[in-house]
PDB file of C-alpha atoms in Angstrom:
ATOM      1  CA  MET R   1       5.726 -11.818  -9.452  1.00  0.00           C
ATOM      2  CA  LYS R   2       2.504 -13.479 -10.748  1.00  0.00           C
ATOM      3  CA  ASN R   3      -0.894 -12.079 -10.708  1.00  0.00           C
ATOM      4  CA  ARG R   4       0.393  -8.637 -10.377  1.00  0.00           C
ATOM      5  CA  GLU R   5      -1.969  -5.746 -11.320  1.00  0.00           C
ATOM      6  CA  VAL R   6      -0.536  -3.180 -13.648  1.00  0.00           C
ATOM      7  CA  PHE R   7      -2.477   0.220 -14.112  1.00  0.00           C
ATOM      8  CA  ALA R   8      -2.088   1.847 -17.772  1.00  0.00           C
ATOM      9  CA  GLY R   9      -3.968   4.313 -19.457  1.00  0.00           C
ATOM     10  CA  GLU R  10      -7.157   5.926 -17.896  1.00  0.00           C
ATOM     11  CA  ARG R  11      -6.744   3.640 -14.833  1.00  0.00           C
ATOM     12  CA  ALA R  12      -3.345   5.361 -14.170  1.00  0.00           C
ATOM     13  CA  SER R  13      -4.176   8.785 -15.156  1.00  0.00           C
ATOM     14  CA  THR R  14      -7.341   8.784 -12.989  1.00  0.00           C
ATOM     15  CA  TYR R  15      -5.954   6.964 -10.259  1.00  0.00           C
ATOM     16  CA  ASP R  16      -5.333   9.719  -7.702  1.00  0.00           C
ATOM     17  CA  THR R  17      -9.041  11.093  -8.053  1.00  0.00           C
ATOM     18  CA  GLY R  18     -10.708   7.685  -8.086  1.00  0.00           C
ATOM     19  CA  ILE R  19      -8.959   6.173  -4.980  1.00  0.00           C
ATOM     20  CA  LYS R  20      -9.788   9.555  -2.909  1.00  0.00           C
ATOM     21  CA  LEU R  21     -13.612   8.751  -3.752  1.00  0.00           C
ATOM     22  CA  TRP R  22     -13.660   4.972  -3.144  1.00  0.00           C
ATOM     23  CA  CYS R  23     -11.371   5.005   0.072  1.00  0.00           C
ATOM     24  CA  PRO R  24     -13.062   7.676   2.047  1.00  0.00           C
ATOM     25  CA  ASP R  25     -10.191   8.520   4.421  1.00  0.00           C
ATOM     26  CA  TYR R  26      -7.298   8.017   1.609  1.00  0.00           C
ATOM     27  CA  ASP R  27      -5.764  11.250   2.409  1.00  0.00           C
ATOM     28  CA  PHE R  28      -5.766  10.846   6.307  1.00  0.00           C
ATOM     29  CA  THR R  29      -4.012   7.416   5.857  1.00  0.00           C
ATOM     30  CA  GLN R  30      -1.293   8.862   3.688  1.00  0.00           C
ATOM     31  CA  ALA R  31      -0.837  11.366   6.203  1.00  0.00           C
ATOM     32  CA  LEU R  32      -0.471   9.006   9.003  1.00  0.00           C
ATOM     33  CA  ILE R  33       2.389   7.101   7.090  1.00  0.00           C
ATOM     34  CA  PRO R  34       5.221   9.158   7.786  1.00  0.00           C
ATOM     35  CA  SER R  35       4.582   9.545  11.735  1.00  0.00           C
ATOM     36  CA  LEU R  36       3.883   5.657  11.803  1.00  0.00           C
ATOM     37  CA  LEU R  37       7.260   5.005  10.417  1.00  0.00           C
ATOM     38  CA  GLY R  38       8.682   7.867  12.684  1.00  0.00           C
ATOM     39  CA  SER R  39       7.540   6.030  15.679  1.00  0.00           C
ATOM     40  CA  TYR R  40      10.137   3.372  14.845  1.00  0.00           C
ATOM     41  CA  LEU R  41      12.799   5.298  13.144  1.00  0.00           C
ATOM     42  CA  SER R  42      14.290   8.759  14.167  1.00  0.00           C
ATOM     43  CA  TYR R  43      13.280  11.396  11.490  1.00  0.00           C
ATOM     44  CA  THR R  44      16.599  13.220  12.142  1.00  0.00           C
ATOM     45  CA  ASN R  45      18.670  10.177  11.134  1.00  0.00           C
ATOM     46  CA  GLU R  46      19.355   8.803   7.776  1.00  0.00           C
ATOM     47  CA  SER R  47      16.881   5.677   7.054  1.00  0.00           C
ATOM     48  CA  SER R  48      15.958   3.917   4.015  1.00  0.00           C
ATOM     49  CA  ILE R  49      12.354   3.119   3.037  1.00  0.00           C
ATOM     50  CA  LEU R  50      11.025   0.822   0.521  1.00  0.00           C
ATOM     51  CA  VAL R  51       7.639   1.737  -0.922  1.00  0.00           C
ATOM     52  CA  ALA R  52       6.356  -1.193  -2.643  1.00  0.00           C
ATOM     53  CA  GLY R  53       3.633  -0.481  -5.328  1.00  0.00           C
ATOM     54  CA  CYS R  54       4.381   3.147  -4.780  1.00  0.00           C
ATOM     55  CA  GLY R  55       1.909   4.098  -7.514  1.00  0.00           C
ATOM     56  CA  THR R  56       1.845   7.997  -8.326  1.00  0.00           C
ATOM     57  CA  GLY R  57       4.155   8.653  -5.281  1.00  0.00           C
ATOM     58  CA  THR R  58       1.843  10.182  -2.693  1.00  0.00           C
ATOM     59  CA  GLU R  59       3.352   8.427   0.243  1.00  0.00           C
ATOM     60  CA  MET R  60       6.966   8.996  -1.074  1.00  0.00           C
ATOM     61  CA  LYS R  61       6.214  12.474  -1.409  1.00  0.00           C
ATOM     62  CA  ASN R  62       4.888  12.674   2.195  1.00  0.00           C
ATOM     63  CA  ILE R  63       7.541  10.498   3.548  1.00  0.00           C
ATOM     64  CA  VAL R  64      10.277  12.736   2.261  1.00  0.00           C
ATOM     65  CA  GLN R  65       8.789  15.805   3.206  1.00  0.00           C
ATOM     66  CA  TYR R  66       8.294  14.563   6.811  1.00  0.00           C
ATOM     67  CA  ALA R  67      11.854  13.446   7.200  1.00  0.00           C
ATOM     68  CA  PRO R  68      14.158  14.798   4.645  1.00  0.00           C
ATOM     69  CA  LYS R  69      17.310  12.751   5.856  1.00  0.00           C
ATOM     70  CA  TRP R  70      15.398   9.407   4.815  1.00  0.00           C
ATOM     71  CA  GLN R  71      15.909   7.974   1.286  1.00  0.00           C
ATOM     72  CA  VAL R  72      12.719   6.342  -0.209  1.00  0.00           C
ATOM     73  CA  MET R  73      12.970   3.754  -2.852  1.00  0.00           C
ATOM     74  CA  GLY R  74       9.740   3.151  -4.977  1.00  0.00           C
ATOM     75  CA  VAL R  75       8.818   0.262  -7.068  1.00  0.00           C
ATOM     76  CA  ASP R  76       5.780  -0.083  -9.302  1.00  0.00           C
ATOM     77  CA  PRO R  77       5.242  -2.421 -12.136  1.00  0.00           C
ATOM     78  CA  SER R  78       3.370   0.261 -14.053  1.00  0.00           C
ATOM     79  CA  LEU R  79       5.505   2.342 -16.396  1.00  0.00           C
ATOM     80  CA  GLU R  80       2.698   5.013 -16.449  1.00  0.00           C
ATOM     81  CA  MET R  81       2.248   5.252 -12.618  1.00  0.00           C
ATOM     82  CA  VAL R  82       6.082   5.553 -12.174  1.00  0.00           C
ATOM     83  CA  ALA R  83       5.920   8.480 -14.712  1.00  0.00           C
ATOM     84  CA  LEU R  84       3.228  10.332 -12.777  1.00  0.00           C
ATOM     85  CA  ALA R  85       5.144   9.629  -9.641  1.00  0.00           C
ATOM     86  CA  GLU R  86       8.205  11.234 -11.104  1.00  0.00           C
ATOM     87  CA  LYS R  87       6.150  14.472 -11.713  1.00  0.00           C
ATOM     88  CA  LYS R  88       4.821  14.513  -8.422  1.00  0.00           C
ATOM     89  CA  LEU R  89       8.377  14.064  -6.914  1.00  0.00           C
ATOM     90  CA  ALA R  90      10.296  16.751  -8.961  1.00  0.00           C
ATOM     91  CA  ILE R  91       9.614  19.106  -6.054  1.00  0.00           C
ATOM     92  CA  LEU R  92      11.656  16.928  -3.663  1.00  0.00           C
ATOM     93  CA  PRO R  93      15.287  17.382  -3.242  1.00  0.00           C
ATOM     94  CA  PRO R  94      17.726  15.515  -5.570  1.00  0.00           C
ATOM     95  CA  GLY R  95      18.642  12.131  -4.244  1.00  0.00           C
ATOM     96  CA  SER R  96      15.890  11.973  -1.640  1.00  0.00           C
ATOM     97  CA  TYR R  97      14.201   9.271  -3.734  1.00  0.00           C
ATOM     98  CA  GLN R  98      14.610   6.865  -6.582  1.00  0.00           C
ATOM     99  CA  LEU R  99      11.971   5.238  -8.547  1.00  0.00           C
ATOM    100  CA  ILE R 100      12.095   1.798 -10.482  1.00  0.00           C
ATOM    101  CA  THR R 101       9.554   0.428 -12.754  1.00  0.00           C
ATOM    102  CA  GLY R 102       9.399  -3.319 -11.560  1.00  0.00           C
ATOM    103  CA  THR R 103       8.570  -5.479  -8.800  1.00  0.00           C
ATOM    104  CA  THR R 104      10.213  -5.851  -5.211  1.00  0.00           C
ATOM    105  CA  ASP R 105      11.674  -9.496  -6.142  1.00  0.00           C
ATOM    106  CA  GLN R 106      13.515  -7.686  -8.909  1.00  0.00           C
ATOM    107  CA  LEU R 107      15.621  -5.677  -6.497  1.00  0.00           C
ATOM    108  CA  PRO R 108      18.928  -6.803  -5.164  1.00  0.00           C
ATOM    109  CA  ASN R 109      18.534  -8.520  -1.723  1.00  0.00           C
ATOM    110  CA  SER R 110      22.002  -7.432  -0.864  1.00  0.00           C
ATOM    111  CA  THR R 111      20.400  -4.163  -0.021  1.00  0.00           C
ATOM    112  CA  LEU R 112      18.244  -3.991   3.309  1.00  0.00           C
ATOM    113  CA  TYR R 113      16.058  -1.191   4.163  1.00  0.00           C
ATOM    114  CA  ASP R 114      14.948   0.263   7.631  1.00  0.00           C
ATOM    115  CA  ALA R 115      11.175   0.290   6.821  1.00  0.00           C
ATOM    116  CA  ALA R 116       8.759  -0.666   4.013  1.00  0.00           C
ATOM    117  CA  THR R 117       5.113   0.354   3.081  1.00  0.00           C
ATOM    118  CA  LEU R 118       2.664  -1.925   1.388  1.00  0.00           C
ATOM    119  CA  LEU R 119      -0.533   0.301   0.550  1.00  0.00           C
ATOM    120  CA  LEU R 120      -3.490  -1.055  -1.478  1.00  0.00           C
ATOM    121  CA  VAL R 121      -1.299  -3.786  -3.177  1.00  0.00           C
ATOM    122  CA  LEU R 122      -1.989  -7.185  -1.618  1.00  0.00           C
ATOM    123  CA  GLN R 123      -5.906  -7.046  -2.543  1.00  0.00           C
ATOM    124  CA  PHE R 124      -4.753  -7.333  -6.298  1.00  0.00           C
ATOM    125  CA  LEU R 125      -2.703 -10.797  -5.606  1.00  0.00           C
ATOM    126  CA  SER R 126      -4.346 -14.068  -5.388  1.00  0.00           C
ATOM    127  CA  ASP R 127      -3.877 -16.132  -2.517  1.00  0.00           C
ATOM    128  CA  ASP R 128      -2.269 -18.923  -4.225  1.00  0.00           C
ATOM    129  CA  GLY R 129       1.210 -18.135  -3.234  1.00  0.00           C
ATOM    130  CA  ALA R 130       1.355 -14.625  -4.850  1.00  0.00           C
ATOM    131  CA  LYS R 131       0.444 -12.614  -1.650  1.00  0.00           C
ATOM    132  CA  LEU R 132       2.882 -14.759   0.155  1.00  0.00           C
ATOM    133  CA  ALA R 133       5.687 -14.411  -2.373  1.00  0.00           C
ATOM    134  CA  LEU R 134       5.484 -10.481  -2.168  1.00  0.00           C
ATOM    135  CA  LEU R 135       5.740 -10.537   1.685  1.00  0.00           C
ATOM    136  CA  GLN R 136       8.812 -13.044   1.537  1.00  0.00           C
ATOM    137  CA  SER R 137      10.315 -10.615  -1.041  1.00  0.00           C
ATOM    138  CA  LEU R 138       9.830  -7.674   1.181  1.00  0.00           C
ATOM    139  CA  ALA R 139      11.094  -9.519   4.345  1.00  0.00           C
ATOM    140  CA  LEU R 140      14.311 -10.634   2.339  1.00  0.00           C
ATOM    141  CA  ARG R 141      15.065  -6.699   1.713  1.00  0.00           C
ATOM    142  CA  LEU R 142      14.391  -5.484   5.418  1.00  0.00           C
ATOM    143  CA  LYS R 143      16.641  -5.221   8.291  1.00  0.00           C
ATOM    144  CA  LYS R 144      15.584  -7.213  11.412  1.00  0.00           C
ATOM    145  CA  ASP R 145      12.691  -5.376  13.530  1.00  0.00           C
ATOM    146  CA  ALA R 146      12.190  -3.076  10.468  1.00  0.00           C
ATOM    147  CA  PRO R 147       8.500  -2.130  10.392  1.00  0.00           C
ATOM    148  CA  LEU R 148       6.061  -3.054   7.478  1.00  0.00           C
ATOM    149  CA  ILE R 149       2.873  -0.724   7.081  1.00  0.00           C
ATOM    150  CA  ILE R 150       0.245  -2.529   5.201  1.00  0.00           C
ATOM    151  CA  PHE R 151      -3.122  -0.859   4.299  1.00  0.00           C
ATOM    152  CA  ASP R 152      -5.333  -3.218   2.263  1.00  0.00           C
ATOM    153  CA  ILE R 153      -9.034  -4.072   1.508  1.00  0.00           C
ATOM    154  CA  PHE R 154     -10.091  -6.959   3.787  1.00  0.00           C
ATOM    155  CA  ASP R 155     -12.781  -9.032   5.281  1.00  0.00           C
ATOM    156  CA  LEU R 156     -13.618  -8.411   9.020  1.00  0.00           C
ATOM    157  CA  ALA R 157     -15.018 -11.747  10.547  1.00  0.00           C
ATOM    158  CA  GLY R 158     -17.014 -12.528   7.494  1.00  0.00           C
ATOM    159  CA  SER R 159     -18.784  -8.812   7.557  1.00  0.00           C
ATOM    160  CA  PHE R 160     -17.358  -8.066   3.973  1.00  0.00           C
ATOM    161  CA  ARG R 161     -20.575  -7.618   2.131  1.00  0.00           C
ATOM    162  CA  GLN R 162     -21.950  -5.638   5.011  1.00  0.00           C
ATOM    163  CA  GLN R 163     -19.049  -3.411   4.870  1.00  0.00           C
ATOM    164  CA  VAL R 164     -19.522  -3.065   1.335  1.00  0.00           C
ATOM    165  CA  SER R 165     -23.293  -1.819   1.877  1.00  0.00           C
ATOM    166  CA  LEU R 166     -21.872   0.825   4.519  1.00  0.00           C
ATOM    167  CA  LEU R 167     -19.585   1.992   1.735  1.00  0.00           C
ATOM    168  CA  LYS R 168     -22.104   2.176  -0.783  1.00  0.00           C
ATOM    169  CA  ALA R 169     -24.532   4.316   1.181  1.00  0.00           C
ATOM    170  CA  TYR R 170     -21.324   6.572   1.846  1.00  0.00           C
ATOM    171  CA  LEU R 171     -20.913   7.030  -1.809  1.00  0.00           C
ATOM    172  CA  LEU R 172     -24.593   7.645  -2.452  1.00  0.00           C
ATOM    173  CA  GLN R 173     -24.512  10.339   0.192  1.00  0.00           C
ATOM    174  CA  GLN R 174     -21.399  11.826  -1.564  1.00  0.00           C
ATOM    175  CA  GLY R 175     -23.447  12.106  -4.850  1.00  0.00           C
ATOM    176  CA  VAL R 176     -21.750   9.423  -6.860  1.00  0.00           C
ATOM    177  CA  ALA R 177     -24.273   8.065  -9.453  1.00  0.00           C
ATOM    178  CA  PRO R 178     -25.853   5.107  -8.556  1.00  0.00           C
ATOM    179  CA  THR R 179     -24.897   2.998 -11.472  1.00  0.00           C
ATOM    180  CA  THR R 180     -21.209   3.844 -10.852  1.00  0.00           C
ATOM    181  CA  VAL R 181     -21.640   2.587  -7.086  1.00  0.00           C
ATOM    182  CA  GLU R 182     -23.299  -0.531  -8.114  1.00  0.00           C
ATOM    183  CA  GLN R 183     -20.609  -1.333 -10.795  1.00  0.00           C
ATOM    184  CA  GLY R 184     -17.582  -0.325  -8.591  1.00  0.00           C
ATOM    185  CA  THR R 185     -18.928  -2.265  -5.516  1.00  0.00           C
ATOM    186  CA  SER R 186     -19.582  -5.265  -7.825  1.00  0.00           C
ATOM    187  CA  HIS R 187     -16.025  -5.285  -8.780  1.00  0.00           C
ATOM    188  CA  ILE R 188     -14.778  -4.996  -5.296  1.00  0.00           C
ATOM    189  CA  ILE R 189     -17.030  -8.012  -4.301  1.00  0.00           C
ATOM    190  CA  HIS R 190     -16.078 -10.070  -7.261  1.00  0.00           C
ATOM    191  CA  ASP R 191     -12.710  -9.151  -8.702  1.00  0.00           C
ATOM    192  CA  ILE R 192     -10.706  -8.056  -5.489  1.00  0.00           C
ATOM    193  CA  ASN R 193      -8.698 -10.767  -3.811  1.00  0.00           C
ATOM    194  CA  TYR R 194      -9.520  -9.850  -0.322  1.00  0.00           C
ATOM    195  CA  ILE R 195      -8.786 -11.984   2.568  1.00  0.00           C
ATOM    196  CA  THR R 196      -9.545 -12.131   6.228  1.00  0.00           C
ATOM    197  CA  GLU R 197      -7.512 -10.377   8.891  1.00  0.00           C
ATOM    198  CA  ASP R 198      -6.815 -13.942  10.271  1.00  0.00           C
ATOM    199  CA  ARG R 199      -5.517 -14.913   7.078  1.00  0.00           C
ATOM    200  CA  LEU R 200      -3.329 -12.074   6.786  1.00  0.00           C
ATOM    201  CA  GLN R 201      -1.779 -12.558  10.019  1.00  0.00           C
ATOM    202  CA  GLU R 202      -1.041 -16.203   8.978  1.00  0.00           C
ATOM    203  CA  LEU R 203       0.545 -14.841   5.580  1.00  0.00           C
ATOM    204  CA  LEU R 204       2.780 -12.543   7.738  1.00  0.00           C
ATOM    205  CA  TYR R 205       3.992 -15.264  10.050  1.00  0.00           C
ATOM    206  CA  GLU R 206       4.882 -17.379   7.224  1.00  0.00           C
ATOM    207  CA  GLY R 207       6.466 -14.588   5.189  1.00  0.00           C
ATOM    208  CA  GLY R 208       8.932 -13.603   8.198  1.00  0.00           C
ATOM    209  CA  PHE R 209       6.930 -11.143   9.970  1.00  0.00           C
ATOM    210  CA  GLY R 210       5.519 -10.793  13.634  1.00  0.00           C
ATOM    211  CA  LYS R 211       2.145 -10.022  15.139  1.00  0.00           C
ATOM    212  CA  ALA R 212       0.601  -7.129  13.260  1.00  0.00           C
ATOM    213  CA  LEU R 213      -0.975  -4.359  15.370  1.00  0.00           C
ATOM    214  CA  LYS R 214      -4.071  -2.862  13.434  1.00  0.00           C
ATOM    215  CA  PHE R 215      -4.003   0.982  13.640  1.00  0.00           C
ATOM    216  CA  LYS R 216      -7.113   1.783  11.743  1.00  0.00           C
ATOM    217  CA  GLN R 217     -10.174   0.515   9.852  1.00  0.00           C
ATOM    218  CA  THR R 218     -12.847   2.370   7.683  1.00  0.00           C
ATOM    219  CA  PHE R 219     -15.502  -0.050   6.051  1.00  0.00           C
ATOM    220  CA  ILE R 220     -13.386  -2.600   3.926  1.00  0.00           C
ATOM    221  CA  PHE R 221     -10.002  -0.968   4.339  1.00  0.00           C
ATOM    222  CA  GLY R 222      -7.786  -1.747   7.332  1.00  0.00           C
ATOM    223  CA  GLY R 223      -4.349  -0.696   8.309  1.00  0.00           C
ATOM    224  CA  TRP R 224      -1.517  -2.733  10.311  1.00  0.00           C
ATOM    225  CA  ILE R 225       1.953  -2.275  11.335  1.00  0.00           C
ATOM    226  CA  THR R 226       4.193  -5.567  11.722  1.00  0.00           C
ATOM    227  CA  GLN R 227       8.043  -5.954  12.001  1.00  0.00           C
ATOM    228  CA  LYS R 228      10.514  -8.204  10.264  1.00  0.00           C
ATOM    229  CA  GLN R 229      11.461 -11.131  12.528  1.00  0.00           C
TER     230      GLN R 229
END
């Protein structure tokens, strides 16, 4: 898959610390994921969950601990992130999860999953066909009506820079150095491939999904649930 972002070196080793700083309610969002999935799937039944861009394995760990009968497949293009996930998930029961270094389009489309998650991934892909290709690859690997949970940086009705300003104020209040805040928010504005909520919905329709339900927003971060059509 083109335009993919691969975390390596310090970016991988410091990811868990950094994302909790820059995404104010990251832990809360991660804690929501299992129950959101549980609103579509019975936690007492066996179900298969595909975690695209699994990173260091946080959501995989939360999902398995919530529903031990669920089988979780994690995929990430970063070898180092997958290695960190292996360490984090070592406490889980054997056979409850599987990790693969790669991308979703490399998975066999003969295996269909009951649900999928896509957290903080689309923002790294250009809207030149790469975002759509990822969504299509997920749709090909999901059962009909399977839920897809998305959490991503987005632009709400043209207020992106205003939302970034609110995030900056929060970070400064948390004691983050002003130079770090300026560098980080400049990176977000100029380097992140954020899109509007309307554009996200267009891509979801084109990619094989239905109407998205937004379940949360904090500053530039939004969360949605949609279903495979």
